[in-house]
Amino acid sequence: MGWTYVIVAGLLEIIWIFTMKQSEGFTQMVPSIITVILLVVSFYIFSKAMEYISVGTAYAVFTGIGTVGAVTVEFVMEPELVSVTKVFFILVLLTGIVGLKITEKEESGTSEVCH
């Protein structure tokens, strides 16, 4: 269950990153409100993930999903930003995220965190 939480929270992070950009420094009302709501929901779901997954692993995967997702969306929106070097380092980041997932043992209960 913890991995589901961290993935959903990471996907929401991708969305609030882009709504924050569209808020133009929180000067645009609708994107600003959407950003704040998604940010709060994302962090709430992320906090639930930490009931099952160690803090360090959960945070690394959460931010990694947000980073990879944001860069990927940016590449789609602005293809001229794509470079071999950027793609290489995104793949390195993805490898690290997958490695953390593979090596992390999810807890069976909700009372213990970080071993």
CSV table of C-alpha atoms in Angstrom, one decimal:
chain,number,residue,atom,x,y,z
A,1,MET,CA,0.0,0.0,0.0
A,2,GLY,CA,2.9,2.4,0.8
A,3,TRP,CA,4.2,2.2,-2.8
A,4,THR,CA,0.7,3.1,-4.1
A,5,TYR,CA,0.7,6.1,-1.9
A,6,VAL,CA,4.1,7.3,-2.9
A,7,ILE,CA,3.4,6.9,-6.6
A,8,VAL,CA,0.0,8.8,-6.4
A,9,ALA,CA,1.7,11.5,-4.3
A,10,GLY,CA,4.5,11.8,-6.9
A,11,LEU,CA,2.1,12.0,-9.8
A,12,LEU,CA,0.2,14.8,-8.0
A,13,GLU,CA,3.5,16.5,-7.5
A,14,ILE,CA,4.1,16.6,-11.3
A,15,ILE,CA,0.7,18.4,-11.7
A,16,TRP,CA,1.2,20.9,-8.9
A,17,ILE,CA,4.7,21.8,-10.3
A,18,PHE,CA,3.1,22.8,-13.5
A,19,THR,CA,0.1,24.6,-12.0
A,20,MET,CA,2.6,26.6,-9.8
A,21,LYS,CA,4.4,27.7,-13.0
A,22,GLN,CA,1.1,28.8,-14.5
A,23,SER,CA,0.3,30.7,-11.3
A,24,GLU,CA,3.1,33.1,-12.3
A,25,GLY,CA,4.4,33.5,-8.8
A,26,PHE,CA,1.0,33.0,-7.2
A,27,THR,CA,-0.4,36.1,-9.0
A,28,GLN,CA,-3.0,34.1,-11.0
A,29,MET,CA,-5.9,33.1,-8.7
A,30,VAL,CA,-7.1,29.8,-10.2
A,31,PRO,CA,-3.7,28.1,-10.9
A,32,SER,CA,-2.6,29.3,-7.4
A,33,ILE,CA,-5.6,27.7,-5.7
A,34,ILE,CA,-5.1,24.5,-7.7
A,35,THR,CA,-1.4,24.4,-6.8
A,36,VAL,CA,-2.1,24.8,-3.0
A,37,ILE,CA,-4.8,22.1,-3.0
A,38,LEU,CA,-2.8,19.6,-5.0
A,39,LEU,CA,0.3,20.4,-2.9
A,40,VAL,CA,-1.6,19.7,0.4
A,41,VAL,CA,-3.2,16.5,-1.0
A,42,SER,CA,0.1,15.3,-2.4
A,43,PHE,CA,1.9,15.8,0.9
A,44,TYR,CA,-0.9,14.2,2.9
A,45,ILE,CA,-0.8,11.1,0.7
A,46,PHE,CA,3.0,11.1,0.9
A,47,SER,CA,2.8,11.2,4.7
A,48,LYS,CA,0.6,8.0,4.5
A,49,ALA,CA,3.3,6.3,2.4
A,50,MET,CA,5.8,6.9,5.2
A,51,GLU,CA,3.7,4.7,7.5
A,52,TYR,CA,4.9,1.8,5.3
A,53,ILE,CA,8.1,2.8,3.7
A,54,SER,CA,11.3,4.3,5.3
A,55,VAL,CA,11.4,8.1,5.2
A,56,GLY,CA,14.6,8.3,3.1
A,57,THR,CA,13.4,5.8,0.4
A,58,ALA,CA,9.9,7.3,0.3
A,59,TYR,CA,11.2,10.8,-0.1
A,60,ALA,CA,13.8,9.9,-2.7
A,61,VAL,CA,11.1,8.1,-4.8
A,62,PHE,CA,8.5,10.8,-4.3
A,63,THR,CA,10.9,13.6,-5.5
A,64,GLY,CA,12.3,11.4,-8.2
A,65,ILE,CA,8.8,10.8,-9.6
A,66,GLY,CA,8.2,14.5,-9.5
A,67,THR,CA,11.5,15.3,-11.2
A,68,VAL,CA,11.3,12.7,-13.9
A,69,GLY,CA,7.7,13.5,-14.6
A,70,ALA,CA,8.2,17.3,-14.7
A,71,VAL,CA,11.2,17.0,-17.1
A,72,THR,CA,9.3,14.5,-19.3
A,73,VAL,CA,6.3,16.8,-19.5
A,74,GLU,CA,8.6,19.7,-20.2
A,75,PHE,CA,10.3,17.7,-23.0
A,76,VAL,CA,6.9,17.0,-24.6
A,77,MET,CA,5.8,20.6,-24.3
A,78,GLU,CA,9.1,22.0,-25.5
A,79,PRO,CA,11.0,19.4,-27.6
A,80,GLU,CA,13.9,21.8,-28.2
A,81,LEU,CA,14.9,21.3,-24.6
A,82,VAL,CA,15.7,17.6,-25.1
A,83,SER,CA,19.3,16.6,-25.2
A,84,VAL,CA,21.2,13.4,-25.0
A,85,THR,CA,22.8,14.5,-21.8
A,86,LYS,CA,19.5,15.3,-20.1
A,87,VAL,CA,17.9,12.0,-21.2
A,88,PHE,CA,21.0,10.1,-19.9
A,89,PHE,CA,20.7,11.7,-16.5
A,90,ILE,CA,17.0,11.2,-16.3
A,91,LEU,CA,17.6,7.5,-17.0
A,92,VAL,CA,20.2,7.5,-14.2
A,93,LEU,CA,17.7,9.0,-11.9
A,94,LEU,CA,15.1,6.4,-12.9
A,95,THR,CA,17.6,3.6,-12.3
A,96,GLY,CA,18.1,4.9,-8.8
A,97,ILE,CA,14.3,5.1,-8.1
A,98,VAL,CA,13.8,1.5,-9.4
A,99,GLY,CA,16.8,0.4,-7.3
A,100,LEU,CA,15.4,2.0,-4.2
A,101,LYS,CA,12.0,0.3,-4.8
A,102,ILE,CA,13.6,-3.1,-5.3
A,103,THR,CA,15.8,-2.9,-2.2
A,104,GLU,CA,13.1,-1.4,0.2
A,105,LYS,CA,11.1,-3.9,2.3
A,106,GLU,CA,7.6,-2.5,2.9
A,107,GLU,CA,6.4,-2.8,6.4
A,108,SER,CA,3.3,-4.9,7.1
A,109,GLY,CA,1.9,-2.6,9.8
A,110,THR,CA,1.4,1.1,10.3
A,111,SER,CA,3.0,1.6,13.6
A,112,GLU,CA,6.7,1.3,12.7
A,113,VAL,CA,8.7,3.6,10.5
A,114,CYS,CA,12.3,3.5,9.4
A,115,HIS,CA,14.4,0.5,10.2
